[in-house]
Amino acid sequence: MFIPAWKLNNNLTILWDITYQCNLNCKHCFVTVSRKAKQETSLSEEETGNLLSSICSGKESIREFNIQGGEPLRASNLCYAIRWLGRNGIPWSLNTNGVLWSEEHTRAVREYPPLGITVSLDGHNAELHDWLRGKGTFDALMSTIQILRTIQPVKEPIQIDAICVLHKRNVRYFKSILGLAAEIGIREIVLN
């Protein structure tokens, strides 16, 4: 007998690609950024609220609402979505390359802290990280992590995780990448 997944338990994890737009052109990216995606616009606040209401209004318990993309920091409705989820008591998290962090993002995260934020960390220095992600991305990421470390939500510091894409140029520096991750307070790192 086939039992639909939503009947197995009532705890859902929702992955939402809030946008397919991205500010980078990473060598490994599997998300094809088409011309159409580059021209897409974010949902309006009203459309975002309606979408989130329809997704979150069921009897299911949402364990985590993970916002990702493309690059979610490009989405003009991101902060609205964070505040909507926070006001409605829905745990949320964010996957980002960390390059476009702004004061508006800081205010939203301070107001409604996430379960965690996952960043892309592909090298222990700018040379390795930037080779995969683009010039200046390592420094921008380190700046964002520093900002995230200064946000003091009510309960505890924001948990920062990382995803590292291993490739021919950085694989031999794997232990150095792990060392940097530990040094800057990354809780967990996933290797791809």
PDB file of C-alpha atoms in Angstrom:
ATOM      1  CA  MET A   1       0.000   0.000   0.000  1.00  0.00           C
ATOM      2  CA  PHE A   2       1.317   3.427  -0.988  1.00  0.00           C
ATOM      3  CA  ILE A   3       1.258   6.000   1.808  1.00  0.00           C
ATOM      4  CA  PRO A   4       1.754   9.588   0.646  1.00  0.00           C
ATOM      5  CA  ALA A   5       4.769  11.216   2.297  1.00  0.00           C
ATOM      6  CA  TRP A   6       2.672  13.841   4.059  1.00  0.00           C
ATOM      7  CA  LYS A   7       0.844  11.074   5.939  1.00  0.00           C
ATOM      8  CA  LEU A   8       4.057   9.576   7.365  1.00  0.00           C
ATOM      9  CA  ASN A   9       4.398  12.439   9.839  1.00  0.00           C
ATOM     10  CA  ASN A  10       3.223  15.991  10.013  1.00  0.00           C
ATOM     11  CA  ASN A  11       6.651  17.630  10.158  1.00  0.00           C
ATOM     12  CA  LEU A  12       7.610  19.317   6.909  1.00  0.00           C
ATOM     13  CA  THR A  13      10.821  20.895   5.709  1.00  0.00           C
ATOM     14  CA  ILE A  14      10.095  23.274   2.864  1.00  0.00           C
ATOM     15  CA  LEU A  15      12.794  24.327   0.394  1.00  0.00           C
ATOM     16  CA  TRP A  16      11.887  27.543  -1.415  1.00  0.00           C
ATOM     17  CA  ASP A  17      13.867  28.855  -4.357  1.00  0.00           C
ATOM     18  CA  ILE A  18      12.791  32.434  -3.784  1.00  0.00           C
ATOM     19  CA  THR A  19      14.598  33.462  -6.985  1.00  0.00           C
ATOM     20  CA  TYR A  20      16.707  31.895  -9.702  1.00  0.00           C
ATOM     21  CA  GLN A  21      18.664  35.113 -10.162  1.00  0.00           C
ATOM     22  CA  CYS A  22      22.240  35.087  -8.938  1.00  0.00           C
ATOM     23  CA  ASN A  23      24.974  37.672  -8.650  1.00  0.00           C
ATOM     24  CA  LEU A  24      27.712  35.112  -9.394  1.00  0.00           C
ATOM     25  CA  ASN A  25      28.616  32.785 -12.229  1.00  0.00           C
ATOM     26  CA  CYS A  26      30.248  29.920 -10.299  1.00  0.00           C
ATOM     27  CA  LYS A  27      32.159  27.289 -12.247  1.00  0.00           C
ATOM     28  CA  HIS A  28      30.289  24.399 -10.624  1.00  0.00           C
ATOM     29  CA  CYS A  29      26.728  25.752 -10.591  1.00  0.00           C
ATOM     30  CA  PHE A  30      24.045  23.293 -11.651  1.00  0.00           C
ATOM     31  CA  VAL A  31      21.288  25.892 -11.693  1.00  0.00           C
ATOM     32  CA  THR A  32      21.189  27.105 -15.269  1.00  0.00           C
ATOM     33  CA  VAL A  33      20.577  30.813 -15.126  1.00  0.00           C
ATOM     34  CA  SER A  34      18.629  31.409 -18.281  1.00  0.00           C
ATOM     35  CA  ARG A  35      17.981  34.756 -19.910  1.00  0.00           C
ATOM     36  CA  LYS A  36      14.429  34.515 -18.562  1.00  0.00           C
ATOM     37  CA  ALA A  37      15.667  33.987 -14.977  1.00  0.00           C
ATOM     38  CA  LYS A  38      17.957  37.008 -15.286  1.00  0.00           C
ATOM     39  CA  GLN A  39      14.907  39.116 -16.132  1.00  0.00           C
ATOM     40  CA  GLU A  40      12.543  37.675 -13.523  1.00  0.00           C
ATOM     41  CA  THR A  41      11.113  39.903 -10.838  1.00  0.00           C
ATOM     42  CA  SER A  42      10.408  38.912  -7.272  1.00  0.00           C
ATOM     43  CA  LEU A  43       6.894  38.323  -6.043  1.00  0.00           C
ATOM     44  CA  SER A  44       5.256  41.411  -4.576  1.00  0.00           C
ATOM     45  CA  GLU A  45       4.728  41.554  -0.812  1.00  0.00           C
ATOM     46  CA  GLU A  46       1.053  40.703  -1.329  1.00  0.00           C
ATOM     47  CA  GLU A  47       1.925  37.746  -3.592  1.00  0.00           C
ATOM     48  CA  THR A  48       4.579  36.576  -1.114  1.00  0.00           C
ATOM     49  CA  GLY A  49       2.116  36.772   1.781  1.00  0.00           C
ATOM     50  CA  ASN A  50      -0.525  34.885  -0.193  1.00  0.00           C
ATOM     51  CA  LEU A  51       1.965  32.176  -1.192  1.00  0.00           C
ATOM     52  CA  LEU A  52       3.270  31.742   2.351  1.00  0.00           C
ATOM     53  CA  SER A  53      -0.269  31.744   3.764  1.00  0.00           C
ATOM     54  CA  SER A  54      -1.369  29.013   1.399  1.00  0.00           C
ATOM     55  CA  ILE A  55       1.722  26.872   2.085  1.00  0.00           C
ATOM     56  CA  CYS A  56       1.722  27.360   5.851  1.00  0.00           C
ATOM     57  CA  SER A  57      -1.994  27.193   6.605  1.00  0.00           C
ATOM     58  CA  GLY A  58      -2.346  23.401   6.667  1.00  0.00           C
ATOM     59  CA  LYS A  59      -2.420  21.049   9.625  1.00  0.00           C
ATOM     60  CA  GLU A  60       1.185  20.077   9.025  1.00  0.00           C
ATOM     61  CA  SER A  61       3.862  21.327  11.354  1.00  0.00           C
ATOM     62  CA  ILE A  62       6.647  23.093   9.499  1.00  0.00           C
ATOM     63  CA  ARG A  63       9.946  22.045  10.997  1.00  0.00           C
ATOM     64  CA  GLU A  64      11.933  24.381   8.778  1.00  0.00           C
ATOM     65  CA  PHE A  65      11.265  26.768   5.909  1.00  0.00           C
ATOM     66  CA  ASN A  66      14.565  26.945   4.012  1.00  0.00           C
ATOM     67  CA  ILE A  67      14.975  29.935   1.697  1.00  0.00           C
ATOM     68  CA  GLN A  68      17.427  29.413  -1.152  1.00  0.00           C
ATOM     69  CA  GLY A  69      17.858  30.229  -4.819  1.00  0.00           C
ATOM     70  CA  GLY A  70      19.707  31.244  -7.208  1.00  0.00           C
ATOM     71  CA  GLU A  71      20.873  33.806  -4.692  1.00  0.00           C
ATOM     72  CA  PRO A  72      18.107  34.712  -2.196  1.00  0.00           C
ATOM     73  CA  LEU A  73      19.766  38.010  -1.261  1.00  0.00           C
ATOM     74  CA  ARG A  74      18.847  39.168  -4.800  1.00  0.00           C
ATOM     75  CA  ALA A  75      15.124  38.744  -4.075  1.00  0.00           C
ATOM     76  CA  SER A  76      13.431  42.029  -3.214  1.00  0.00           C
ATOM     77  CA  ASN A  77      10.806  40.113  -1.194  1.00  0.00           C
ATOM     78  CA  LEU A  78      13.322  38.266   1.025  1.00  0.00           C
ATOM     79  CA  CYS A  79      13.068  40.517   4.075  1.00  0.00           C
ATOM     80  CA  TYR A  80       9.282  40.581   3.789  1.00  0.00           C
ATOM     81  CA  ALA A  81       9.272  36.753   3.674  1.00  0.00           C
ATOM     82  CA  ILE A  82      11.573  36.551   6.729  1.00  0.00           C
ATOM     83  CA  ARG A  83       9.317  38.879   8.700  1.00  0.00           C
ATOM     84  CA  TRP A  84       6.167  37.023   7.580  1.00  0.00           C
ATOM     85  CA  LEU A  85       7.628  33.680   8.686  1.00  0.00           C
ATOM     86  CA  GLY A  86       8.866  35.183  11.959  1.00  0.00           C
ATOM     87  CA  ARG A  87       5.538  36.840  12.825  1.00  0.00           C
ATOM     88  CA  ASN A  88       3.797  33.537  12.147  1.00  0.00           C
ATOM     89  CA  GLY A  89       6.194  31.518  14.302  1.00  0.00           C
ATOM     90  CA  ILE A  90       7.582  29.450  11.427  1.00  0.00           C
ATOM     91  CA  PRO A  91      11.235  28.407  11.821  1.00  0.00           C
ATOM     92  CA  TRP A  92      13.290  29.480   8.832  1.00  0.00           C
ATOM     93  CA  SER A  93      16.818  29.185   7.484  1.00  0.00           C
ATOM     94  CA  LEU A  94      18.755  30.675   4.584  1.00  0.00           C
ATOM     95  CA  ASN A  95      21.288  29.369   2.024  1.00  0.00           C
ATOM     96  CA  THR A  96      23.373  32.161   0.496  1.00  0.00           C
ATOM     97  CA  ASN A  97      26.707  32.843  -1.134  1.00  0.00           C
ATOM     98  CA  GLY A  98      26.957  35.680   1.395  1.00  0.00           C
ATOM     99  CA  VAL A  99      28.198  38.326  -1.006  1.00  0.00           C
ATOM    100  CA  LEU A 100      25.231  40.730  -1.106  1.00  0.00           C
ATOM    101  CA  TRP A 101      24.488  41.085   2.626  1.00  0.00           C
ATOM    102  CA  SER A 102      22.948  44.449   3.522  1.00  0.00           C
ATOM    103  CA  GLU A 103      21.811  46.403   6.567  1.00  0.00           C
ATOM    104  CA  GLU A 104      18.208  45.549   5.634  1.00  0.00           C
ATOM    105  CA  HIS A 105      19.069  41.840   5.899  1.00  0.00           C
ATOM    106  CA  THR A 106      20.718  42.469   9.276  1.00  0.00           C
ATOM    107  CA  ARG A 107      17.594  44.205  10.606  1.00  0.00           C
ATOM    108  CA  ALA A 108      15.287  41.382   9.451  1.00  0.00           C
ATOM    109  CA  VAL A 109      17.543  38.675  10.915  1.00  0.00           C
ATOM    110  CA  ARG A 110      17.928  40.565  14.198  1.00  0.00           C
ATOM    111  CA  GLU A 111      14.145  40.924  14.442  1.00  0.00           C
ATOM    112  CA  TYR A 112      13.358  37.288  13.484  1.00  0.00           C
ATOM    113  CA  PRO A 113      16.440  35.077  14.004  1.00  0.00           C
ATOM    114  CA  PRO A 114      16.807  32.033  11.759  1.00  0.00           C
ATOM    115  CA  LEU A 115      17.495  28.431  12.711  1.00  0.00           C
ATOM    116  CA  GLY A 116      20.718  28.972  10.813  1.00  0.00           C
ATOM    117  CA  ILE A 117      22.375  30.513   7.801  1.00  0.00           C
ATOM    118  CA  THR A 118      24.392  28.410   5.382  1.00  0.00           C
ATOM    119  CA  VAL A 119      27.081  30.144   3.342  1.00  0.00           C
ATOM    120  CA  SER A 120      29.336  29.014   0.492  1.00  0.00           C
ATOM    121  CA  LEU A 121      32.966  28.581   1.541  1.00  0.00           C
ATOM    122  CA  ASP A 122      35.212  27.045  -1.127  1.00  0.00           C
ATOM    123  CA  GLY A 123      38.690  28.004  -0.060  1.00  0.00           C
ATOM    124  CA  HIS A 124      40.757  29.001   2.963  1.00  0.00           C
ATOM    125  CA  ASN A 125      41.888  32.130   1.146  1.00  0.00           C
ATOM    126  CA  ALA A 126      40.753  34.518  -1.573  1.00  0.00           C
ATOM    127  CA  GLU A 127      42.789  32.845  -4.298  1.00  0.00           C
ATOM    128  CA  LEU A 128      40.990  29.497  -3.974  1.00  0.00           C
ATOM    129  CA  HIS A 129      37.522  30.753  -3.109  1.00  0.00           C
ATOM    130  CA  ASP A 130      37.518  33.464  -5.776  1.00  0.00           C
ATOM    131  CA  TRP A 131      38.745  31.050  -8.474  1.00  0.00           C
ATOM    132  CA  LEU A 132      35.441  29.195  -8.176  1.00  0.00           C
ATOM    133  CA  ARG A 133      33.055  32.027  -7.278  1.00  0.00           C
ATOM    134  CA  GLY A 134      34.575  35.215  -8.669  1.00  0.00           C
ATOM    135  CA  LYS A 135      36.929  38.032  -7.722  1.00  0.00           C
ATOM    136  CA  GLY A 136      36.204  39.661  -4.360  1.00  0.00           C
ATOM    137  CA  THR A 137      33.746  37.012  -3.161  1.00  0.00           C
ATOM    138  CA  PHE A 138      35.986  35.691  -0.371  1.00  0.00           C
ATOM    139  CA  ASP A 139      36.410  39.119   1.225  1.00  0.00           C
ATOM    140  CA  ALA A 140      32.688  39.861   0.894  1.00  0.00           C
ATOM    141  CA  LEU A 141      31.840  36.506   2.507  1.00  0.00           C
ATOM    142  CA  MET A 142      34.248  37.087   5.418  1.00  0.00           C
ATOM    143  CA  SER A 143      32.640  40.494   5.956  1.00  0.00           C
ATOM    144  CA  THR A 144      29.163  38.943   6.001  1.00  0.00           C
ATOM    145  CA  ILE A 145      30.232  36.279   8.501  1.00  0.00           C
ATOM    146  CA  GLN A 146      31.664  39.025  10.726  1.00  0.00           C
ATOM    147  CA  ILE A 147      28.328  40.884  10.559  1.00  0.00           C
ATOM    148  CA  LEU A 148      26.393  37.710  11.361  1.00  0.00           C
ATOM    149  CA  ARG A 149      28.639  37.156  14.386  1.00  0.00           C
ATOM    150  CA  THR A 150      27.685  40.617  15.735  1.00  0.00           C
ATOM    151  CA  ILE A 151      23.922  40.077  15.501  1.00  0.00           C
ATOM    152  CA  GLN A 152      22.748  39.140  18.957  1.00  0.00           C
ATOM    153  CA  PRO A 153      19.294  37.600  18.828  1.00  0.00           C
ATOM    154  CA  VAL A 154      17.447  37.065  22.090  1.00  0.00           C
ATOM    155  CA  LYS A 155      18.230  33.358  22.529  1.00  0.00           C
ATOM    156  CA  GLU A 156      21.721  32.612  21.196  1.00  0.00           C
ATOM    157  CA  PRO A 157      24.122  33.597  18.423  1.00  0.00           C
ATOM    158  CA  ILE A 158      23.119  32.789  14.871  1.00  0.00           C
ATOM    159  CA  GLN A 159      24.314  29.363  13.787  1.00  0.00           C
ATOM    160  CA  ILE A 160      26.393  29.580  10.624  1.00  0.00           C
ATOM    161  CA  ASP A 161      27.022  26.496   8.498  1.00  0.00           C
ATOM    162  CA  ALA A 162      28.868  26.197   5.203  1.00  0.00           C
ATOM    163  CA  ILE A 163      28.835  24.251   1.980  1.00  0.00           C
ATOM    164  CA  CYS A 164      32.185  23.655   0.288  1.00  0.00           C
ATOM    165  CA  VAL A 165      32.381  22.518  -3.317  1.00  0.00           C
ATOM    166  CA  LEU A 166      35.539  20.441  -3.665  1.00  0.00           C
ATOM    167  CA  HIS A 167      37.241  20.643  -7.040  1.00  0.00           C
ATOM    168  CA  LYS A 168      40.666  19.928  -8.516  1.00  0.00           C
ATOM    169  CA  ARG A 169      42.154  23.200  -7.249  1.00  0.00           C
ATOM    170  CA  ASN A 170      40.989  23.149  -3.633  1.00  0.00           C
ATOM    171  CA  VAL A 171      40.741  19.450  -2.723  1.00  0.00           C
ATOM    172  CA  ARG A 172      44.347  19.260  -1.511  1.00  0.00           C
ATOM    173  CA  TYR A 173      43.628  22.209   0.821  1.00  0.00           C
ATOM    174  CA  PHE A 174      40.623  20.480   2.347  1.00  0.00           C
ATOM    175  CA  LYS A 175      42.132  20.485   5.887  1.00  0.00           C
ATOM    176  CA  SER A 176      43.012  24.180   5.612  1.00  0.00           C
ATOM    177  CA  ILE A 177      39.416  24.947   4.593  1.00  0.00           C
ATOM    178  CA  LEU A 178      38.166  23.001   7.623  1.00  0.00           C
ATOM    179  CA  GLY A 179      40.632  24.909   9.797  1.00  0.00           C
ATOM    180  CA  LEU A 180      39.364  28.267   8.548  1.00  0.00           C
ATOM    181  CA  ALA A 181      35.764  27.136   9.027  1.00  0.00           C
ATOM    182  CA  ALA A 182      36.502  26.260  12.671  1.00  0.00           C
ATOM    183  CA  GLU A 183      38.405  29.520  13.191  1.00  0.00           C
ATOM    184  CA  ILE A 184      35.534  31.701  11.948  1.00  0.00           C
ATOM    185  CA  GLY A 185      32.905  29.803  13.935  1.00  0.00           C
ATOM    186  CA  ILE A 186      31.254  27.643  11.279  1.00  0.00           C
ATOM    187  CA  ARG A 187      29.173  25.034  13.121  1.00  0.00           C
ATOM    188  CA  GLU A 188      29.022  22.451  10.358  1.00  0.00           C
ATOM    189  CA  ILE A 189      30.431  22.144   6.858  1.00  0.00           C
ATOM    190  CA  VAL A 190      28.990  20.026   4.060  1.00  0.00           C
ATOM    191  CA  LEU A 191      31.415  18.910   1.374  1.00  0.00           C
ATOM    192  CA  ASN A 192      30.143  18.533  -2.178  1.00  0.00           C
TER     193      ASN A 192
END
